[in-house]
mmCIF file of C-alpha atoms and ligand atoms in Angstrom:
data_model
loop_
_atom_site.group_PDB
_atom_site.id
_atom_site.type_symbol
_atom_site.label_atom_id
_atom_site.label_comp_id
_atom_site.label_asym_id
_atom_site.label_seq_id
_atom_site.Cartn_x
_atom_site.Cartn_y
_atom_site.Cartn_z
ATOM 1 C CA MET A 121 9.617 11.820 30.452
ATOM 2 C CA TRP A 122 6.599 13.595 28.301
ATOM 3 C CA ARG A 123 3.852 14.770 30.610
ATOM 4 C CA ARG A 124 0.242 14.477 29.274
ATOM 5 C CA VAL A 125 -0.705 17.243 28.372
ATOM 6 C CA THR A 126 -4.766 18.611 26.764
ATOM 7 C CA SER A 127 -3.798 21.031 24.250
ATOM 8 C CA LEU A 128 -0.679 21.220 22.259
ATOM 9 C CA SER A 129 1.137 24.111 20.162
ATOM 10 C CA PRO A 130 0.287 23.953 17.092
ATOM 11 C CA PHE A 131 2.693 22.817 14.869
ATOM 12 C CA ILE A 132 1.235 22.911 10.968
ATOM 13 C CA SER A 133 -1.614 26.240 10.961
ATOM 14 C CA SER A 134 -4.734 26.098 10.550
ATOM 15 C CA SER A 135 -5.275 28.168 7.430
ATOM 16 C CA LYS A 136 -6.245 27.166 4.251
ATOM 17 C CA PRO A 137 -3.759 24.370 2.550
ATOM 18 C CA SER A 138 -1.986 25.518 0.424
ATOM 19 C CA ILE A 139 -1.020 22.251 -2.276
ATOM 20 C CA ARG A 140 -4.214 20.662 -3.126
ATOM 21 C CA ASN A 141 -3.948 16.873 -3.619
ATOM 22 C CA GLN A 142 -6.566 14.201 -4.761
ATOM 23 C CA ALA A 143 -6.326 10.440 -4.919
ATOM 24 C CA SER A 144 -8.259 8.229 -5.774
ATOM 25 C CA TYR A 145 -9.433 4.610 -4.104
ATOM 26 C CA GLY A 146 -11.441 2.079 -5.643
ATOM 27 C CA GLY A 147 -12.482 4.260 -8.164
ATOM 28 C CA LYS A 148 -13.764 7.220 -5.445
ATOM 29 C CA ILE A 149 -12.209 10.737 -5.386
ATOM 30 C CA TRP A 150 -10.971 11.415 -1.241
ATOM 31 C CA GLU A 151 -9.906 14.605 -1.720
ATOM 32 C CA LEU A 152 -6.356 15.390 0.275
ATOM 33 C CA PHE A 153 -4.769 18.534 1.569
ATOM 34 C CA THR A 154 -1.111 18.417 1.708
ATOM 35 C CA THR A 155 -0.499 21.803 4.133
ATOM 36 C CA GLU A 156 2.469 23.824 4.008
ATOM 37 C CA ILE A 157 4.930 23.812 6.328
ATOM 38 C CA LEU A 158 5.401 26.544 8.715
ATOM 39 C CA THR A 159 8.677 28.091 9.257
ATOM 40 C CA PRO A 160 8.876 27.265 13.822
ATOM 41 C CA ALA A 161 9.078 30.363 14.637
ATOM 42 C CA LYS A 162 5.267 31.435 12.680
ATOM 43 C CA ALA A 163 4.469 27.278 14.127
ATOM 44 C CA GLY A 164 4.933 28.835 17.732
ATOM 45 C CA ILE A 165 7.391 25.028 18.690
ATOM 46 C CA SER A 166 7.008 24.777 22.368
ATOM 47 C CA SER A 167 10.538 24.699 23.939
ATOM 48 C CA ASP A 168 9.755 22.222 26.996
ATOM 49 C CA GLU A 169 11.695 19.663 26.447
ATOM 50 C CA LYS A 170 9.348 17.290 28.394
ATOM 51 C CA THR A 171 6.248 18.180 25.609
ATOM 52 C CA PRO A 172 5.178 15.225 24.164
ATOM 53 C CA PHE A 173 5.764 15.343 19.987
ATOM 54 C CA ILE A 174 3.070 13.457 18.403
ATOM 55 C CA THR A 175 3.969 11.930 14.748
ATOM 56 C CA PHE A 176 1.230 10.127 13.230
ATOM 57 C CA VAL A 177 2.478 7.308 10.801
ATOM 58 C CA VAL A 178 -0.849 6.388 8.106
ATOM 59 C CA GLY A 179 -1.297 4.283 5.411
ATOM 60 C CA GLY A 180 -2.213 1.371 3.514
ATOM 61 C CA PRO A 181 -0.641 -2.423 3.965
ATOM 62 C CA GLY A 182 2.856 -2.742 2.631
ATOM 63 C CA SER A 183 2.930 1.325 1.761
ATOM 64 C CA GLY A 184 6.028 1.297 3.929
ATOM 65 C CA LYS A 185 4.957 2.262 7.301
ATOM 66 C CA GLY A 186 7.816 0.636 9.210
ATOM 67 C CA THR A 187 10.601 0.617 6.091
ATOM 68 C CA GLN A 188 10.088 5.190 6.402
ATOM 69 C CA CYS A 189 9.922 4.967 10.505
ATOM 70 C CA ALA A 190 13.145 3.360 10.430
ATOM 71 C CA LYS A 191 15.580 6.098 8.163
ATOM 72 C CA ILE A 192 12.902 9.307 10.196
ATOM 73 C CA VAL A 193 15.021 7.384 13.547
ATOM 74 C CA GLU A 194 17.937 7.194 11.761
ATOM 75 C CA THR A 195 17.839 10.899 11.277
ATOM 76 C CA PHE A 196 15.327 12.671 13.551
ATOM 77 C CA GLY A 197 15.593 10.804 17.162
ATOM 78 C CA PHE A 198 12.200 9.937 16.919
ATOM 79 C CA THR A 199 11.770 7.272 19.053
ATOM 80 C CA HIS A 200 9.502 4.578 17.500
ATOM 81 C CA ILE A 201 6.372 2.551 18.154
ATOM 82 C CA SER A 202 4.860 0.383 15.321
ATOM 83 C CA ALA A 203 1.232 -0.411 16.994
ATOM 84 C CA GLY A 204 1.219 -4.242 15.201
ATOM 85 C CA GLU A 205 4.793 -4.919 16.405
ATOM 86 C CA LEU A 206 2.910 -3.636 19.847
ATOM 87 C CA LEU A 207 0.075 -6.343 19.608
ATOM 88 C CA ARG A 208 2.864 -9.306 17.516
ATOM 89 C CA ARG A 209 4.729 -8.790 21.258
ATOM 90 C CA GLU A 210 2.037 -9.905 23.486
ATOM 91 C CA ILE A 211 1.454 -12.155 20.869
ATOM 92 C CA SER A 212 4.716 -13.992 21.720
ATOM 93 C CA CYS A 213 5.136 -13.534 24.611
ATOM 94 C CA ASN A 214 1.133 -15.061 25.514
ATOM 95 C CA SER A 215 -0.421 -12.442 27.046
ATOM 96 C CA GLU A 216 -3.377 -12.350 28.692
ATOM 97 C CA HIS A 217 -5.141 -10.490 25.193
ATOM 98 C CA GLY A 218 -2.507 -12.206 23.228
ATOM 99 C CA SER A 219 -4.520 -15.306 21.356
ATOM 100 C CA MET A 220 -7.731 -12.784 20.545
ATOM 101 C CA ILE A 221 -4.646 -10.341 19.135
ATOM 102 C CA LEU A 222 -3.809 -13.469 17.086
ATOM 103 C CA ASP A 223 -7.312 -14.175 15.772
ATOM 104 C CA SER A 224 -8.200 -10.665 14.949
ATOM 105 C CA ILE A 225 -4.854 -10.022 13.057
ATOM 106 C CA ARG A 226 -5.390 -13.772 11.171
ATOM 107 C CA GLU A 227 -8.789 -11.751 9.684
ATOM 108 C CA GLY A 228 -7.020 -8.642 8.477
ATOM 109 C CA LYS A 229 -9.359 -7.511 11.404
ATOM 110 C CA ILE A 230 -8.794 -4.208 14.343
ATOM 111 C CA VAL A 231 -7.958 -5.476 17.797
ATOM 112 C CA PRO A 232 -10.386 -3.559 20.443
ATOM 113 C CA SER A 233 -8.570 0.191 20.336
ATOM 114 C CA GLU A 234 -8.431 -0.192 24.287
ATOM 115 C CA VAL A 235 -5.699 -2.926 24.001
ATOM 116 C CA THR A 236 -3.352 -1.355 21.323
ATOM 117 C CA VAL A 237 -3.491 2.324 22.946
ATOM 118 C CA LYS A 238 -2.762 0.680 26.739
ATOM 119 C CA LEU A 239 0.204 -1.219 24.894
ATOM 120 C CA ILE A 240 1.221 2.533 22.932
ATOM 121 C CA GLU A 241 0.539 5.299 26.903
ATOM 122 C CA LYS A 242 2.907 1.948 27.870
ATOM 123 C CA GLU A 243 5.801 2.286 25.640
ATOM 124 C CA MET A 244 5.324 6.341 26.546
ATOM 125 C CA GLU A 245 5.792 6.757 29.544
ATOM 126 C CA SER A 246 8.597 3.949 29.565
ATOM 127 C CA SER A 247 10.413 5.901 27.152
ATOM 128 C CA LYS A 248 12.957 9.016 28.022
ATOM 129 C CA ASN A 249 12.309 10.281 24.771
ATOM 130 C CA ASN A 250 9.577 13.449 24.311
ATOM 131 C CA LYS A 251 9.825 12.889 20.239
ATOM 132 C CA PHE A 252 7.293 9.846 19.152
ATOM 133 C CA LEU A 253 6.180 8.339 16.261
ATOM 134 C CA ILE A 254 3.560 5.924 16.447
ATOM 135 C CA ASP A 255 3.239 3.575 13.538
ATOM 136 C CA GLY A 256 -0.123 1.611 12.082
ATOM 137 C CA PHE A 257 -1.846 4.254 14.791
ATOM 138 C CA PRO A 258 -5.063 5.494 14.783
ATOM 139 C CA ARG A 259 -6.467 2.924 12.469
ATOM 140 C CA THR A 260 -9.939 3.665 12.977
ATOM 141 C CA GLU A 261 -12.036 6.722 13.639
ATOM 142 C CA GLU A 262 -12.380 4.424 17.178
ATOM 143 C CA ASN A 263 -8.300 4.389 17.702
ATOM 144 C CA ARG A 264 -8.290 8.039 17.263
ATOM 145 C CA ILE A 265 -11.011 8.534 19.693
ATOM 146 C CA ALA A 266 -8.668 6.114 22.543
ATOM 147 C CA PHE A 267 -5.584 8.114 21.731
ATOM 148 C CA GLU A 268 -7.202 11.438 22.995
ATOM 149 C CA ARG A 269 -9.590 9.756 25.430
ATOM 150 C CA VAL A 270 -6.479 8.059 26.761
ATOM 151 C CA ILE A 271 -3.261 9.808 26.291
ATOM 152 C CA GLY A 272 -5.372 13.336 26.345
ATOM 153 C CA ALA A 273 -3.040 14.107 23.097
ATOM 154 C CA GLU A 274 -3.271 14.746 19.244
ATOM 155 C CA PRO A 275 -0.752 14.553 17.140
ATOM 156 C CA ASN A 276 1.116 17.195 16.065
ATOM 157 C CA PHE A 277 0.682 16.660 12.796
ATOM 158 C CA VAL A 278 0.336 12.969 10.199
ATOM 159 C CA LEU A 279 2.274 11.231 7.620
ATOM 160 C CA PHE A 280 -0.087 9.555 5.187
ATOM 161 C CA PHE A 281 2.139 7.060 3.264
ATOM 162 C CA HIS A 282 -0.188 6.673 -0.064
ATOM 163 C CA CYS A 283 0.595 3.801 -2.551
ATOM 164 C CA PRO A 284 -2.089 2.698 -5.430
ATOM 165 C CA GLU A 285 -3.438 -1.153 -3.847
ATOM 166 C CA GLU A 286 -1.519 -3.403 -6.838
ATOM 167 C CA GLU A 287 1.772 -2.526 -5.167
ATOM 168 C CA MET A 288 0.777 -2.853 -2.078
ATOM 169 C CA VAL A 289 -0.182 -6.563 -2.512
ATOM 170 C CA LYS A 290 2.760 -7.621 -4.478
ATOM 171 C CA ARG A 291 5.127 -6.436 -1.827
ATOM 172 C CA LEU A 292 2.737 -7.727 1.182
ATOM 173 C CA LEU A 293 3.360 -10.386 -0.645
ATOM 174 C CA SER A 294 6.747 -10.711 -0.874
ATOM 175 C CA ARG A 295 8.197 -9.138 2.126
ATOM 176 C CA ASN A 296 9.216 -13.271 3.556
ATOM 177 C CA GLU A 297 8.732 -12.220 7.907
ATOM 178 C CA GLY A 298 6.629 -15.449 8.474
ATOM 179 C CA ARG A 299 3.654 -12.690 9.064
ATOM 180 C CA VAL A 300 0.340 -14.761 9.521
ATOM 181 C CA ASP A 301 -1.456 -12.204 8.065
ATOM 182 C CA ASP A 302 0.827 -11.247 5.103
ATOM 183 C CA ASN A 303 -1.276 -14.208 2.336
ATOM 184 C CA ILE A 304 -3.359 -12.723 0.130
ATOM 185 C CA ASP A 305 -7.123 -13.700 1.703
ATOM 186 C CA THR A 306 -5.342 -12.017 4.741
ATOM 187 C CA ILE A 307 -4.164 -9.398 2.881
ATOM 188 C CA LYS A 308 -7.354 -8.842 0.810
ATOM 189 C CA LYS A 309 -9.843 -8.320 4.450
ATOM 190 C CA ARG A 310 -7.382 -5.572 5.633
ATOM 191 C CA LEU A 311 -7.439 -3.903 2.344
ATOM 192 C CA GLU A 312 -11.158 -3.776 2.975
ATOM 193 C CA VAL A 313 -10.216 -2.581 6.530
ATOM 194 C CA PHE A 314 -8.348 0.173 5.225
ATOM 195 C CA THR A 315 -11.187 1.808 2.950
ATOM 196 C CA ALA A 316 -14.152 1.154 4.551
ATOM 197 C CA LEU A 317 -12.106 2.506 8.184
ATOM 198 C CA HIS A 318 -8.714 3.977 7.922
ATOM 199 C CA LEU A 319 -9.445 6.615 4.880
ATOM 200 C CA PRO A 320 -12.208 8.702 7.557
ATOM 201 C CA VAL A 321 -9.514 8.857 9.785
ATOM 202 C CA ILE A 322 -6.897 10.168 7.106
ATOM 203 C CA LYS A 323 -10.391 12.043 5.680
ATOM 204 C CA TYR A 324 -9.903 13.869 9.278
ATOM 205 C CA TYR A 325 -6.734 15.015 9.387
ATOM 206 C CA SER A 326 -6.820 15.758 5.399
ATOM 207 C CA GLU A 327 -9.606 18.029 7.038
ATOM 208 C CA LYS A 328 -8.048 19.744 9.865
ATOM 209 C CA GLY A 329 -4.590 20.578 8.750
ATOM 210 C CA LYS A 330 -2.462 17.822 9.931
ATOM 211 C CA LEU A 331 -1.908 16.346 7.330
ATOM 212 C CA TYR A 332 1.027 15.579 5.296
ATOM 213 C CA LYS A 333 0.433 13.110 2.120
ATOM 214 C CA ILE A 334 3.951 11.172 1.148
ATOM 215 C CA ASN A 335 3.819 9.653 -2.557
ATOM 216 C CA ALA A 336 4.794 6.765 -1.223
ATOM 217 C CA VAL A 337 5.608 5.200 -4.620
ATOM 218 C CA GLY A 338 9.468 4.658 -6.050
ATOM 219 C CA THR A 339 12.549 4.113 -3.738
ATOM 220 C CA VAL A 340 13.021 3.993 -0.427
ATOM 221 C CA ASP A 341 15.288 7.604 -0.201
ATOM 222 C CA GLU A 342 13.051 8.621 -2.973
ATOM 223 C CA ILE A 343 10.250 8.650 -0.976
ATOM 224 C CA PHE A 344 12.456 10.017 2.009
ATOM 225 C CA GLU A 345 12.911 13.492 0.231
ATOM 226 C CA GLN A 346 10.241 13.777 0.589
ATOM 227 C CA VAL A 347 9.284 12.927 4.259
ATOM 228 C CA ARG A 348 13.135 14.542 5.186
ATOM 229 C CA PRO A 349 12.316 18.269 5.080
ATOM 230 C CA VAL A 350 8.335 16.976 7.345
ATOM 231 C CA PHE A 351 10.429 17.178 10.342
ATOM 232 C CA ALA A 352 13.133 18.998 8.837
ATOM 233 C CA VAL A 353 11.489 21.483 10.467
ATOM 234 C CA CYS A 354 10.753 19.814 13.967
ATOM 235 C CA GLU A 355 15.002 19.698 14.393
ATOM 236 C CA ALA A 356 15.724 23.340 13.443
ATOM 237 C CA THR A 357 13.345 23.547 17.560
ATOM 238 C CA LYS A 358 15.601 21.550 19.010
HETATM 239 N N1 ADP B 688 9.713 2.238 -1.741
HETATM 240 C C1 ADP B 688 9.839 0.873 -1.533
HETATM 241 N N2 ADP B 688 10.073 -0.635 -2.506
HETATM 242 C C2 ADP B 688 9.541 -1.284 -2.862
HETATM 243 N N3 ADP B 688 8.929 -2.483 -1.947
HETATM 244 C C3 ADP B 688 9.365 -1.371 -0.408
HETATM 245 C C4 ADP B 688 9.399 -0.572 0.086
HETATM 246 N N4 ADP B 688 9.976 0.160 0.844
HETATM 247 C C5 ADP B 688 8.712 -0.466 1.715
HETATM 248 N N5 ADP B 688 9.192 -1.523 0.976
HETATM 249 C C6 ADP B 688 8.766 -3.033 0.861
HETATM 250 O O1 ADP B 688 8.172 -3.354 1.119
HETATM 251 C C7 ADP B 688 7.507 -4.230 2.186
HETATM 252 C C8 ADP B 688 6.495 -3.484 2.937
HETATM 253 O O2 ADP B 688 7.244 -2.156 3.656
HETATM 254 P P1 ADP B 688 6.302 -1.934 5.758
HETATM 255 O O3 ADP B 688 8.088 -1.067 5.884
HETATM 256 O O4 ADP B 688 6.454 -3.226 6.177
HETATM 257 O O5 ADP B 688 5.454 -1.426 4.909
HETATM 258 P P2 ADP B 688 4.428 -0.900 6.355
HETATM 259 O O6 ADP B 688 4.593 -1.325 7.948
HETATM 260 O O7 ADP B 688 3.003 0.301 5.706
HETATM 261 O O8 ADP B 688 3.533 -2.116 6.317
HETATM 262 C C9 ADP B 688 8.527 -4.691 3.228
HETATM 263 O O9 ADP B 688 9.387 -5.718 2.082
HETATM 264 C C10 ADP B 688 10.118 -3.416 2.501
HETATM 265 O O10 ADP B 688 11.653 -4.361 2.476
HETATM 266 N N1 YYY B 689 -3.628 0.773 15.090
HETATM 267 C C1 YYY B 689 -3.740 -1.147 15.325
HETATM 268 C C2 YYY B 689 -2.721 -1.825 14.205
HETATM 269 C C3 YYY B 689 -2.429 -3.092 13.326
HETATM 270 N N2 YYY B 689 -3.706 -3.125 14.180
HETATM 271 C C4 YYY B 689 -3.093 -5.325 13.366
HETATM 272 C C5 YYY B 689 -4.284 -5.602 12.719
HETATM 273 C C6 YYY B 689 -3.051 -5.282 11.678
HETATM 274 O O1 YYY B 689 -3.910 -6.032 10.336
HETATM 275 C C7 YYY B 689 -2.086 -5.978 12.376
HETATM 276 C C8 YYY B 689 -0.893 -5.505 11.615
HETATM 277 O O2 YYY B 689 -0.205 -3.622 12.013
HETATM 278 P P1 YYY B 689 0.939 -3.149 11.208
HETATM 279 O O3 YYY B 689 1.303 -2.764 11.341
HETATM 280 O O4 YYY B 689 1.661 -4.864 11.805
HETATM 281 O O5 YYY B 689 1.520 -3.788 9.333
HETATM 282 P P2 YYY B 689 0.783 -3.719 8.235
HETATM 283 O O6 YYY B 689 2.226 -2.604 8.268
HETATM 284 O O7 YYY B 689 0.075 -2.054 7.614
HETATM 285 O O8 YYY B 689 1.697 -4.347 7.258
HETATM 286 O O9 YYY B 689 -2.478 -5.577 13.508
HETATM 287 C C9 YYY B 689 -3.960 -3.167 15.209
HETATM 288 O O10 YYY B 689 -5.061 -3.802 14.890
HETATM 289 N N3 YYY B 689 -4.545 -2.647 15.252
HETATM 290 MG MG1 MG B 690 5.042 -1.738 9.975
#
């Protein structure tokens, strides 16, 4: 079980990022930074087994977050918490918020943060693990702030899967999981929400030196080879 903490050991250097990347989103240039991966000693990671180690996994719809999370879980033993899956579970069990969640997802909108954060909190509290991959969250600044307030923690680092829009659309249209939001009209709305609400979150973590930007184009294994070194540091501290 994890315990709530108000400050986490620094995993990422807060000094100037070593590699500078630029990404283009619909004509807008965002300056994004990947951060130097520190050695465990330099990073000063706590050996306290109960301190939660939190990774946020972010990126546009269809950028491959879920696919890579499965590989991270298999290789590094994290507990995968997918915000989208938790919300879909609420729909299928007809919970109190089920119909509101379904309407939001159908419209490509973001569910109110208090609902999503409560679901994440429940999952974290019921887990025996203390290493969490939180997938598809935070999608908005409101999500991010609500998590900090309710959970009382910040992520140790944030993985951002960067993928061109055309590739994301292609992947979503052939995902074939019967999702109500994988149709072209909803996809367009989700991409608009991504640009307007999700990119500010990415910029926030980039400026904090917590963002690892992954080029999400290529085979699943090629992409995982970029992801692996980020988690290898964490593994080395066990
Ligand atoms: N590197 C890749 N190349 C091609 N298709 C991919 C790749 N990674 C994932 N996919 C496929 O694209 C779709 C979206 O991937 P998924 O992991 O569900 O993305 P996200 O969780 O970001 O929406 C799935 O059908 C998945 O099998
Ligand atoms: N933090 C979140 C995560 C997902 N949602 C809603 C809105 C999203 O379009 C849907 C689906 O999310 P999910 O992460 O499963 O979607 P993708 O894996 O990016 O395709 O759920 C949300 O409202 N808030
Ligand atoms: Mg997903």
